[in-house]
PDB file of N, CA and C in Angstrom:
ATOM      1  N   MET A   1       6.323  17.265 -13.387  1.00 62.00           N
ATOM      2  CA  MET A   1       5.299  16.791 -12.549  1.00 62.00           C
ATOM      3  C   MET A   1       5.496  17.610 -11.125  1.00 62.00           C
ATOM      4  N   ARG A   2       4.564  18.117 -10.656  1.00 75.00           N
ATOM      5  CA  ARG A   2       4.671  18.852  -9.254  1.00 75.00           C
ATOM      6  C   ARG A   2       4.197  17.826  -8.184  1.00 75.00           C
ATOM      7  N   TYR A   3       5.055  17.819  -7.201  1.00 71.00           N
ATOM      8  CA  TYR A   3       4.633  17.141  -5.896  1.00 71.00           C
ATOM      9  C   TYR A   3       3.747  17.950  -4.882  1.00 71.00           C
ATOM     10  N   LYS A   4       2.825  17.408  -4.360  1.00 83.00           N
ATOM     11  CA  LYS A   4       2.023  18.006  -3.260  1.00 83.00           C
ATOM     12  C   LYS A   4       2.931  17.769  -2.011  1.00 83.00           C
ATOM     13  N   LEU A   5       3.455  18.679  -1.461  1.00 88.00           N
ATOM     14  CA  LEU A   5       4.380  18.624  -0.379  1.00 88.00           C
ATOM     15  C   LEU A   5       3.586  18.713   0.980  1.00 88.00           C
ATOM     16  N   ASP A   6       4.036  17.749   2.012  1.00 88.00           N
ATOM     17  CA  ASP A   6       3.518  17.674   3.100  1.00 88.00           C
ATOM     18  C   ASP A   6       4.560  18.443   4.245  1.00 88.00           C
ATOM     19  N   LYS A   7       3.971  18.868   5.351  1.00 89.00           N
ATOM     20  CA  LYS A   7       4.770  19.703   6.018  1.00 89.00           C
ATOM     21  C   LYS A   7       4.725  19.154   7.711  1.00 89.00           C
ATOM     22  N   GLY A   8       5.863  19.256   8.359  1.00 85.00           N
ATOM     23  CA  GLY A   8       6.024  18.868   9.618  1.00 85.00           C
ATOM     24  C   GLY A   8       6.342  20.141  10.300  1.00 85.00           C
ATOM     25  N   ALA A   9       6.679  20.074  11.622  1.00 86.00           N
ATOM     26  CA  ALA A   9       7.114  21.040  12.540  1.00 86.00           C
ATOM     27  C   ALA A   9       8.412  21.746  11.923  1.00 86.00           C
ATOM     28  N   HIS A  10       9.293  21.051  11.352  1.00 89.00           N
ATOM     29  CA  HIS A  10      10.689  21.590  11.061  1.00 89.00           C
ATOM     30  C   HIS A  10      11.057  20.951   9.661  1.00 89.00           C
ATOM     31  N   SER A  11      10.123  20.420   8.996  1.00 88.00           N
ATOM     32  CA  SER A  11      10.428  19.651   7.665  1.00 88.00           C
ATOM     33  C   SER A  11       9.369  19.893   6.576  1.00 88.00           C
ATOM     34  N   VAL A  12       9.851  19.601   5.263  1.00 90.00           N
ATOM     35  CA  VAL A  12       8.841  19.596   4.290  1.00 90.00           C
ATOM     36  C   VAL A  12       9.156  18.489   3.419  1.00 90.00           C
ATOM     37  N   TYR A  13       8.180  17.530   3.032  1.00 90.00           N
ATOM     38  CA  TYR A  13       8.657  16.372   2.458  1.00 90.00           C
ATOM     39  C   TYR A  13       7.476  15.883   1.700  1.00 90.00           C
ATOM     40  N   ALA A  14       7.856  14.930   0.661  1.00 88.00           N
ATOM     41  CA  ALA A  14       6.978  14.173  -0.106  1.00 88.00           C
ATOM     42  C   ALA A  14       7.432  12.945  -0.360  1.00 88.00           C
ATOM     43  N   LEU A  15       6.973  12.028   0.573  1.00 90.00           N
ATOM     44  CA  LEU A  15       7.407  10.412   0.407  1.00 90.00           C
ATOM     45  C   LEU A  15       6.412   9.708  -0.049  1.00 90.00           C
ATOM     46  N   GLN A  16       6.628   8.945  -1.045  1.00 92.00           N
ATOM     47  CA  GLN A  16       5.666   7.852  -1.441  1.00 92.00           C
ATOM     48  C   GLN A  16       6.514   6.539  -1.733  1.00 92.00           C
ATOM     49  N   TYR A  17       5.919   5.531  -1.252  1.00 94.00           N
ATOM     50  CA  TYR A  17       6.485   4.017  -1.322  1.00 94.00           C
ATOM     51  C   TYR A  17       5.675   3.284  -2.278  1.00 94.00           C
ATOM     52  N   HIS A  18       6.493   2.491  -2.931  1.00 95.00           N
ATOM     53  CA  HIS A  18       5.778   1.282  -3.703  1.00 95.00           C
ATOM     54  C   HIS A  18       6.296  -0.006  -3.074  1.00 95.00           C
ATOM     55  N   PHE A  19       5.337  -0.522  -2.745  1.00 94.00           N
ATOM     56  CA  PHE A  19       5.406  -1.768  -1.787  1.00 94.00           C
ATOM     57  C   PHE A  19       4.975  -2.951  -2.719  1.00 94.00           C
ATOM     58  N   VAL A  20       5.644  -4.054  -2.952  1.00 95.00           N
ATOM     59  CA  VAL A  20       5.160  -5.163  -3.798  1.00 95.00           C
ATOM     60  C   VAL A  20       5.244  -6.531  -2.603  1.00 95.00           C
ATOM     61  N   GLN A  21       4.233  -7.161  -2.550  1.00 94.00           N
ATOM     62  CA  GLN A  21       4.129  -8.289  -1.675  1.00 94.00           C
ATOM     63  C   GLN A  21       3.827  -9.575  -2.623  1.00 94.00           C
ATOM     64  N   CYS A  22       4.773 -10.598  -2.547  1.00 95.00           N
ATOM     65  CA  CYS A  22       4.429 -11.702  -3.384  1.00 95.00           C
ATOM     66  C   CYS A  22       3.841 -12.834  -2.446  1.00 95.00           C
ATOM     67  N   VAL A  23       3.093 -13.747  -3.044  1.00 91.00           N
ATOM     68  CA  VAL A  23       2.627 -14.823  -2.411  1.00 91.00           C
ATOM     69  C   VAL A  23       3.724 -15.850  -2.526  1.00 91.00           C
ATOM     70  N   LYS A  24       3.815 -16.665  -1.198  1.00 93.00           N
ATOM     71  CA  LYS A  24       4.932 -17.675  -1.163  1.00 93.00           C
ATOM     72  C   LYS A  24       5.015 -18.771  -2.120  1.00 93.00           C
ATOM     73  N   TYR A  25       6.013 -18.808  -2.792  1.00 94.00           N
ATOM     74  CA  TYR A  25       6.130 -19.511  -4.077  1.00 94.00           C
ATOM     75  C   TYR A  25       5.337 -19.176  -5.436  1.00 94.00           C
ATOM     76  N   ARG A  26       5.103 -17.897  -5.156  1.00 92.00           N
ATOM     77  CA  ARG A  26       4.172 -17.230  -6.321  1.00 92.00           C
ATOM     78  C   ARG A  26       3.084 -18.010  -6.738  1.00 92.00           C
ATOM     79  N   LYS A  27       2.526 -18.764  -5.833  1.00 92.00           N
ATOM     80  CA  LYS A  27       1.180 -19.335  -6.141  1.00 92.00           C
ATOM     81  C   LYS A  27       0.241 -18.445  -6.407  1.00 92.00           C
ATOM     82  N   LYS A  28      -0.622 -18.991  -7.360  1.00 94.00           N
ATOM     83  CA  LYS A  28      -1.647 -18.070  -7.936  1.00 94.00           C
ATOM     84  C   LYS A  28      -3.085 -18.264  -7.026  1.00 94.00           C
ATOM     85  N   VAL A  29      -2.924 -17.520  -6.037  1.00 91.00           N
ATOM     86  CA  VAL A  29      -4.191 -17.646  -4.927  1.00 91.00           C
ATOM     87  C   VAL A  29      -5.020 -16.430  -4.827  1.00 91.00           C
ATOM     88  N   LEU A  30      -4.570 -15.418  -5.490  1.00 91.00           N
ATOM     89  CA  LEU A  30      -5.432 -14.294  -5.432  1.00 91.00           C
ATOM     90  C   LEU A  30      -6.365 -14.111  -6.639  1.00 91.00           C
ATOM     91  N   LEU A  31      -7.328 -15.113  -6.713  1.00 93.00           N
ATOM     92  CA  LEU A  31      -8.196 -15.168  -7.875  1.00 93.00           C
ATOM     93  C   LEU A  31      -9.707 -14.777  -7.303  1.00 93.00           C
ATOM     94  N   ASP A  32      -9.936 -15.223  -5.987  1.00 92.00           N
ATOM     95  CA  ASP A  32     -11.223 -14.999  -5.565  1.00 92.00           C
ATOM     96  C   ASP A  32     -11.307 -13.628  -5.102  1.00 92.00           C
ATOM     97  N   ASN A  33     -12.635 -13.068  -5.534  1.00 94.00           N
ATOM     98  CA  ASN A  33     -12.900 -11.609  -5.188  1.00 94.00           C
ATOM     99  C   ASN A  33     -13.153 -11.459  -3.732  1.00 94.00           C
ATOM    100  N   LYS A  34     -13.619 -12.180  -3.155  1.00 95.00           N
ATOM    101  CA  LYS A  34     -13.865 -12.066  -1.592  1.00 95.00           C
ATOM    102  C   LYS A  34     -12.461 -12.071  -0.973  1.00 95.00           C
ATOM    103  N   LEU A  35     -11.462 -12.821  -1.326  1.00 92.00           N
ATOM    104  CA  LEU A  35     -10.202 -12.610  -0.704  1.00 92.00           C
ATOM    105  C   LEU A  35      -9.534 -11.476  -1.022  1.00 92.00           C
ATOM    106  N   ILE A  36      -9.690 -10.926  -2.323  1.00 93.00           N
ATOM    107  CA  ILE A  36      -9.108  -9.755  -2.654  1.00 93.00           C
ATOM    108  C   ILE A  36      -9.911  -8.457  -1.863  1.00 93.00           C
ATOM    109  N   ASP A  37     -11.051  -8.563  -1.708  1.00 95.00           N
ATOM    110  CA  ASP A  37     -11.763  -7.545  -1.013  1.00 95.00           C
ATOM    111  C   ASP A  37     -11.246  -7.717   0.555  1.00 95.00           C
ATOM    112  N   PHE A  38     -11.047  -8.870   1.008  1.00 95.00           N
ATOM    113  CA  PHE A  38     -10.646  -9.002   2.500  1.00 95.00           C
ATOM    114  C   PHE A  38      -9.151  -8.181   2.598  1.00 95.00           C
ATOM    115  N   LEU A  39      -8.489  -8.721   1.582  1.00 92.00           N
ATOM    116  CA  LEU A  39      -7.132  -8.006   1.704  1.00 92.00           C
ATOM    117  C   LEU A  39      -6.994  -6.690   1.661  1.00 92.00           C
ATOM    118  N   ASN A  40      -7.792  -5.969   0.740  1.00 93.00           N
ATOM    119  CA  ASN A  40      -7.902  -4.594   0.634  1.00 93.00           C
ATOM    120  C   ASN A  40      -8.401  -3.925   2.035  1.00 93.00           C
ATOM    121  N   LYS A  41      -9.481  -4.601   2.618  1.00 95.00           N
ATOM    122  CA  LYS A  41     -10.072  -4.198   3.732  1.00 95.00           C
ATOM    123  C   LYS A  41      -8.859  -4.237   4.832  1.00 95.00           C
ATOM    124  N   LYS A  42      -8.115  -5.028   5.054  1.00 95.00           N
ATOM    125  CA  LYS A  42      -7.160  -5.335   6.172  1.00 95.00           C
ATOM    126  C   LYS A  42      -6.013  -4.342   5.784  1.00 95.00           C
ATOM    127  N   VAL A  43      -5.507  -4.023   4.562  1.00 94.00           N
ATOM    128  CA  VAL A  43      -4.588  -3.160   4.311  1.00 94.00           C
ATOM    129  C   VAL A  43      -4.915  -1.845   4.746  1.00 94.00           C
ATOM    130  N   ARG A  44      -6.086  -1.519   4.304  1.00 94.00           N
ATOM    131  CA  ARG A  44      -6.756  -0.029   4.624  1.00 94.00           C
ATOM    132  C   ARG A  44      -6.623   0.180   6.393  1.00 94.00           C
ATOM    133  N   GLU A  45      -7.085  -1.075   7.095  1.00 95.00           N
ATOM    134  CA  GLU A  45      -7.259  -0.841   8.492  1.00 95.00           C
ATOM    135  C   GLU A  45      -6.049  -0.609   8.967  1.00 95.00           C
ATOM    136  N   ILE A  46      -4.931  -1.356   8.503  1.00 94.00           N
ATOM    137  CA  ILE A  46      -3.462  -1.166   8.930  1.00 94.00           C
ATOM    138  C   ILE A  46      -3.016   0.110   8.657  1.00 94.00           C
ATOM    139  N   SER A  47      -3.306   0.703   7.518  1.00 94.00           N
ATOM    140  CA  SER A  47      -2.838   1.972   7.176  1.00 94.00           C
ATOM    141  C   SER A  47      -3.394   3.013   7.970  1.00 94.00           C
ATOM    142  N   GLU A  48      -4.688   2.967   8.444  1.00 94.00           N
ATOM    143  CA  GLU A  48      -5.265   3.786   9.388  1.00 94.00           C
ATOM    144  C   GLU A  48      -4.537   3.763  10.686  1.00 94.00           C
ATOM    145  N   THR A  49      -4.113   2.599  11.098  1.00 94.00           N
ATOM    146  CA  THR A  49      -3.586   2.739  12.522  1.00 94.00           C
ATOM    147  C   THR A  49      -2.152   3.242  12.535  1.00 94.00           C
ATOM    148  N   PHE A  50      -1.427   3.272  11.315  1.00 93.00           N
ATOM    149  CA  PHE A  50      -0.125   3.983  11.133  1.00 93.00           C
ATOM    150  C   PHE A  50      -0.059   5.162  10.457  1.00 93.00           C
ATOM    151  N   GLU A  51      -1.472   5.652  10.250  1.00 91.00           N
ATOM    152  CA  GLU A  51      -1.369   7.206   9.728  1.00 91.00           C
ATOM    153  C   GLU A  51      -0.806   7.005   8.212  1.00 91.00           C
ATOM    154  N   VAL A  52      -1.174   6.188   7.450  1.00 94.00           N
ATOM    155  CA  VAL A  52      -0.480   6.003   6.226  1.00 94.00           C
ATOM    156  C   VAL A  52      -1.786   6.344   5.170  1.00 94.00           C
ATOM    157  N   GLU A  53      -1.538   7.017   4.098  1.00 94.00           N
ATOM    158  CA  GLU A  53      -2.359   7.190   3.136  1.00 94.00           C
ATOM    159  C   GLU A  53      -2.147   6.376   2.091  1.00 94.00           C
ATOM    160  N   ILE A  54      -3.235   5.371   1.550  1.00 95.00           N
ATOM    161  CA  ILE A  54      -2.969   4.415   0.506  1.00 95.00           C
ATOM    162  C   ILE A  54      -3.353   5.333  -0.675  1.00 95.00           C
ATOM    163  N   LEU A  55      -2.527   5.367  -1.695  1.00 94.00           N
ATOM    164  CA  LEU A  55      -2.613   6.047  -2.934  1.00 94.00           C
ATOM    165  C   LEU A  55      -3.209   5.055  -3.862  1.00 94.00           C
ATOM    166  N   ASN A  56      -2.807   3.957  -3.963  1.00 94.00           N
ATOM    167  CA  ASN A  56      -3.279   2.931  -4.964  1.00 94.00           C
ATOM    168  C   ASN A  56      -3.019   1.493  -4.506  1.00 94.00           C
ATOM    169  N   LEU A  57      -3.836   0.562  -4.782  1.00 94.00           N
ATOM    170  CA  LEU A  57      -3.650  -0.866  -4.286  1.00 94.00           C
ATOM    171  C   LEU A  57      -4.287  -1.752  -5.409  1.00 94.00           C
ATOM    172  N   GLU A  58      -3.146  -2.533  -6.121  1.00 94.00           N
ATOM    173  CA  GLU A  58      -3.862  -3.422  -6.871  1.00 94.00           C
ATOM    174  C   GLU A  58      -3.195  -4.806  -6.777  1.00 94.00           C
ATOM    175  N   THR A  59      -3.975  -5.781  -7.224  1.00 93.00           N
ATOM    176  CA  THR A  59      -3.779  -7.193  -7.070  1.00 93.00           C
ATOM    177  C   THR A  59      -3.476  -7.883  -8.472  1.00 93.00           C
ATOM    178  N   ASP A  60      -2.763  -9.025  -8.365  1.00 93.00           N
ATOM    179  CA  ASP A  60      -2.518  -9.905  -9.557  1.00 93.00           C
ATOM    180  C   ASP A  60      -2.732 -11.233  -8.984  1.00 93.00           C
ATOM    181  N   LYS A  61      -2.523 -12.219  -9.692  1.00 93.00           N
ATOM    182  CA  LYS A  61      -2.830 -13.425  -9.279  1.00 93.00           C
ATOM    183  C   LYS A  61      -1.852 -14.056  -8.189  1.00 93.00           C
ATOM    184  N   ASP A  62      -0.507 -13.506  -8.154  1.00 93.00           N
ATOM    185  CA  ASP A  62       0.491 -14.056  -7.124  1.00 93.00           C
ATOM    186  C   ASP A  62       1.224 -12.937  -6.427  1.00 93.00           C
ATOM    187  N   HIS A  63       0.444 -11.591  -6.595  1.00 94.00           N
ATOM    188  CA  HIS A  63       1.359 -10.531  -5.769  1.00 94.00           C
ATOM    189  C   HIS A  63       0.337  -9.302  -5.989  1.00 94.00           C
ATOM    190  N   PHE A  64       0.714  -8.290  -4.861  1.00 93.00           N
ATOM    191  CA  PHE A  64      -0.001  -7.195  -4.789  1.00 93.00           C
ATOM    192  C   PHE A  64       0.846  -5.906  -4.858  1.00 93.00           C
ATOM    193  N   HIS A  65       0.314  -4.901  -5.399  1.00 94.00           N
ATOM    194  CA  HIS A  65       1.216  -3.569  -5.463  1.00 94.00           C
ATOM    195  C   HIS A  65       0.476  -2.463  -4.589  1.00 94.00           C
ATOM    196  N   SER A  66       1.274  -1.902  -3.686  1.00 95.00           N
ATOM    197  CA  SER A  66       0.508  -0.872  -3.036  1.00 95.00           C
ATOM    198  C   SER A  66       1.397   0.454  -3.106  1.00 95.00           C
ATOM    199  N   LEU A  67       0.959   1.562  -3.202  1.00 95.00           N
ATOM    200  CA  LEU A  67       1.561   2.777  -3.516  1.00 95.00           C
ATOM    201  C   LEU A  67       0.879   3.606  -2.277  1.00 95.00           C
ATOM    202  N   PHE A  68       1.835   4.446  -1.385  1.00 95.00           N
ATOM    203  CA  PHE A  68       1.177   5.045  -0.296  1.00 95.00           C
ATOM    204  C   PHE A  68       2.301   6.066   0.203  1.00 95.00           C
ATOM    205  N   LYS A  69       1.669   6.933   1.035  1.00 93.00           N
ATOM    206  CA  LYS A  69       2.509   8.268   1.604  1.00 93.00           C
ATOM    207  C   LYS A  69       2.436   7.944   3.059  1.00 93.00           C
ATOM    208  N   ALA A  70       3.433   8.213   3.703  1.00 91.00           N
ATOM    209  CA  ALA A  70       3.787   8.077   5.023  1.00 91.00           C
ATOM    210  C   ALA A  70       4.728   9.304   5.474  1.00 91.00           C
ATOM    211  N   LYS A  71       4.564   9.406   6.749  1.00 89.00           N
ATOM    212  CA  LYS A  71       5.512  10.692   7.565  1.00 89.00           C
ATOM    213  C   LYS A  71       6.887   9.969   7.496  1.00 89.00           C
ATOM    214  N   PRO A  72       7.933  10.876   7.399  1.00 88.00           N
ATOM    215  CA  PRO A  72       9.159  10.570   7.631  1.00 88.00           C
ATOM    216  C   PRO A  72       9.613   9.752   9.074  1.00 88.00           C
ATOM    217  N   THR A  73       8.632  10.082   9.987  1.00 85.00           N
ATOM    218  CA  THR A  73       9.012   9.389  11.395  1.00 85.00           C
ATOM    219  C   THR A  73       8.703   8.123  11.346  1.00 85.00           C
ATOM    220  N   LEU A  74       7.787   7.600  10.461  1.00 82.00           N
ATOM    221  CA  LEU A  74       7.349   6.147  10.489  1.00 82.00           C
ATOM    222  C   LEU A  74       8.371   5.331   9.734  1.00 82.00           C
TER     223      LEU A  74
END
C-alpha cells in the first residue's frame, strides 16, 4: 500500500489518526438520524477550524469512529 505523502517546509509526512469516542456509560443514544447528522456536521465544522481532513466518519449505537489526517504541528 502506498501512502500519499504530505509536505511541509522541511518535512514529509503521512499522519492518519483513528479516533473512537464512546457515549458515557455506553448508552445506546446514537439511533436518531437527525442526531447523527448533527454530529457529522459538528465534527466537520471543527475539522475545518483546525485544518483537519476527515477521511471517514462512522457511527454505531454507542460510539463513533473517525479517521482523519492532520499536520504534525497540530
